[in-house]
Amino acid sequence: MQINTILNRRIKVDPAFKLIIEKLNLIKAINLKSCSDTKLYEISQNLIYKARNGIPAELLIVEAYALVNEAIYRVLELETFDVQFIAGIALHKGKLIEMQTGEGKTLAAVYPAYLNALTGKGVHILTVNDYLAKRDAAWMGGIYRYLGLSVGFVQESMPNHERLKSYNCDITYVTAKESGFDFLRDSLSYDKKDQVHRPFHYAIVDEADSIMIDEARIPLVIAAEMDEKKDAFGNIFKAIDILIPEIDYNTDESSRNIYLTNIGIEKIEEFMNCGNLYDEMNEDLLSKIHNALHAAVLLQRDVDYIVSNNKIELVDEFTGRVAENRHWPDGLQAAVEAKEGLTSDSKGRILSSITMQNFIHLYPGISGMTGTAKSSSDEFMDFYGLDTIVIPTNKPCIRIDHTDVVFSCKEVKYKALLDEIKSVHSLGGPMLIGTCSIVESERIALMLSDAGITCQVLNAKNDELEAKIIANAGMLHAVTVSTNMAGRGTDIKLGGESGLDRDKILALGGLYVIGTNRHESIRIDNQLRGRAGRQGDPGSTRFFISLEDDLLVKYGIDKIVRLDRHSENQDAPLRKPVVMKGVLHAQRIIEGQNYDIRKTLWKYSNIIEIQRQHLYKKRMDVLADDFSADFLKIKEPDLYQHLISKIGKINLKRLERDLTLYYIDQCWADYLEHVSYIRDGIHLVMIAGQNPLEEYLFEISRSFKELNISIESRIMDTFRNIKLTENGIDVGIKNLKGPSATWTYLVNDNPFEDDIGLMLASTRNIGFAAFAVSVPWISPVLLISLIYQRFIKRGRHID
């Protein structure tokens, strides 16, 4: 479709969009069809020469994009739509683009990737999973190679030498987390030859809302084994079993956190025979009890996690997929493993860590693309400085989004849902049923099986089959039941890959998407809707919800919407507008809360990232031998001369280098543990009228100064205690060049123990009365009791 047609749709064009269209017209004015393949290669080589001799990319964009356009046609036999050009130009300009499903984001990204790779500094296209990284590199790779650039991809299972080769390519497709883990591994290396990354240059983030928002605060962690016994929870879970809900413990209004009451504390103390649970000697026991209670009550198998191959695997709340290599913090992870009768293997010493948000910021140039961005545009701007641009569809979207159907209870909802599926299935139209959990997807699959309807189930238990299931989800009579994972990077094509019976399916109205629950984020609902109506195809969507759904119960919407306001016929849908108003209000509140949490966590994590960068630079200087042994020579000149006489100057410098690297790593690991300890309790300074963030920054700054002093001190202590033996130098360190076994994982991290902490952390002078009102279930007596238990009984005071 030509750009004039797009303009005729009365698209609201802002100044940035107008400039993009002007650039588009210049690109389209260049015709390279008469050029030979050799000539096109020569043009590309000329662009490479210009870029590597300082000509800005902005002056090359028109010729480069025209060249890529011709290469795409010759290599893939595909015509680029105007909207894809627009997307590619916006990406180069550092924008966050919203581009609907099936509109060709993968192809649009080739343009800015080629342009920014001309300098030879490398471009990373960050994806959400290994499958997409490998697929897109293979699919688009021919275009880059045709123009004289190299392309590679990285997979989780790749050995180091293959990673190095891929990262040295001009364009590299890799998951965001794997690139992040490689960065952490590089930061712990003892030899530059072991590092796989080059200095970062430019990244295009695919599925940007997932990577840059949903996973923004999730730390990537690299850890090493610890020589200590695993946590034991046996008796603790027996103690938890005797507790009675709402008497011995309470949860907050969103069921994110759980708290013992005074009665519950007394029961635990009696059962465990531990005396005062809040004594210093019971700190470890208290931590295990809170983790066990959280695991037993708040975390549900086949909702929050699955058990596979005798391992706990977390389920991503936004996608429904298994979150590979993701753990809860060690104590909670071990508690869930104990709950399921598994041996804990999660305990480890954290050597290095970085949040996804901070990792993305390491790229000097970033842009992103996704199907759902506009609703999060403020967040993209606040956290990443990215403007959001909505790219119009190539063909008008004719999908019909029906009004939600709301029922009084789940049983009635499922009955109506089954009737709807039967009706559509009898005609042959393909359906995608989006559920909120593995449990629900399996319940609906069983319900359909009992009704004689064959369906495909896609959830975290079989996500390796996703591509195959999605490929067939648009075929005649197909019924696919899925958690919210279908479609991330893969389209549901009507008639499948072959287009079989496509005309019949079009006549039946295309793909019908049914959501069985509203999600906490409107954006997630829109992702589900976006599976239908691909590239101008017909399609329709509808949500079936009930007042007993988790979202409505969790946030009290079921109480706001009283059943007696509606028809006495409880089998009929509820028609009152107040129902949907309540749901939308809840979603807006939840999104606002999550946004505030991310903003707060950013303030707390940013200082650590600044410190990490400072220490990382120092470590890289040492690794590059860009340092001297002056402090040993100055502080211990006699020892310095003695060691030179015994082992020589070159060996002494090498030893000092290795010791410096070792103690930077060890002291930083100790520091991260100390930071975690400070972070867990910092919100409680609010009780003394102090600002938690200010106190946190003060404590962290002071501790970091001590860290730098400690590094030199421990190096000097080692030198003073060095032993010269017949076998060489004995420095008293078992593994001088780091641990032999490390592993990576992500952590669902929250620097606050509870919502009390978050409230205290985000408000300067919150009063007890106001606080009690904001947390309806907690009485002033209980609040004072909690403070008493935490400080007075433990003999701790805040001055």
Short mmCIF file of C-alpha atoms in Angstrom, two decimals, residues 49 59 543:
data_model
loop_
_atom_site.label_atom_id
_atom_site.label_comp_id
_atom_site.label_asym_id
_atom_site.label_seq_id
_atom_site.Cartn_x
_atom_site.Cartn_y
_atom_site.Cartn_z
CA TYR A 49 34.11 2.57 3.48
CA LEU A 59 23.92 10.89 5.61
CA PHE A 543 -13.40 -12.21 26.73
#
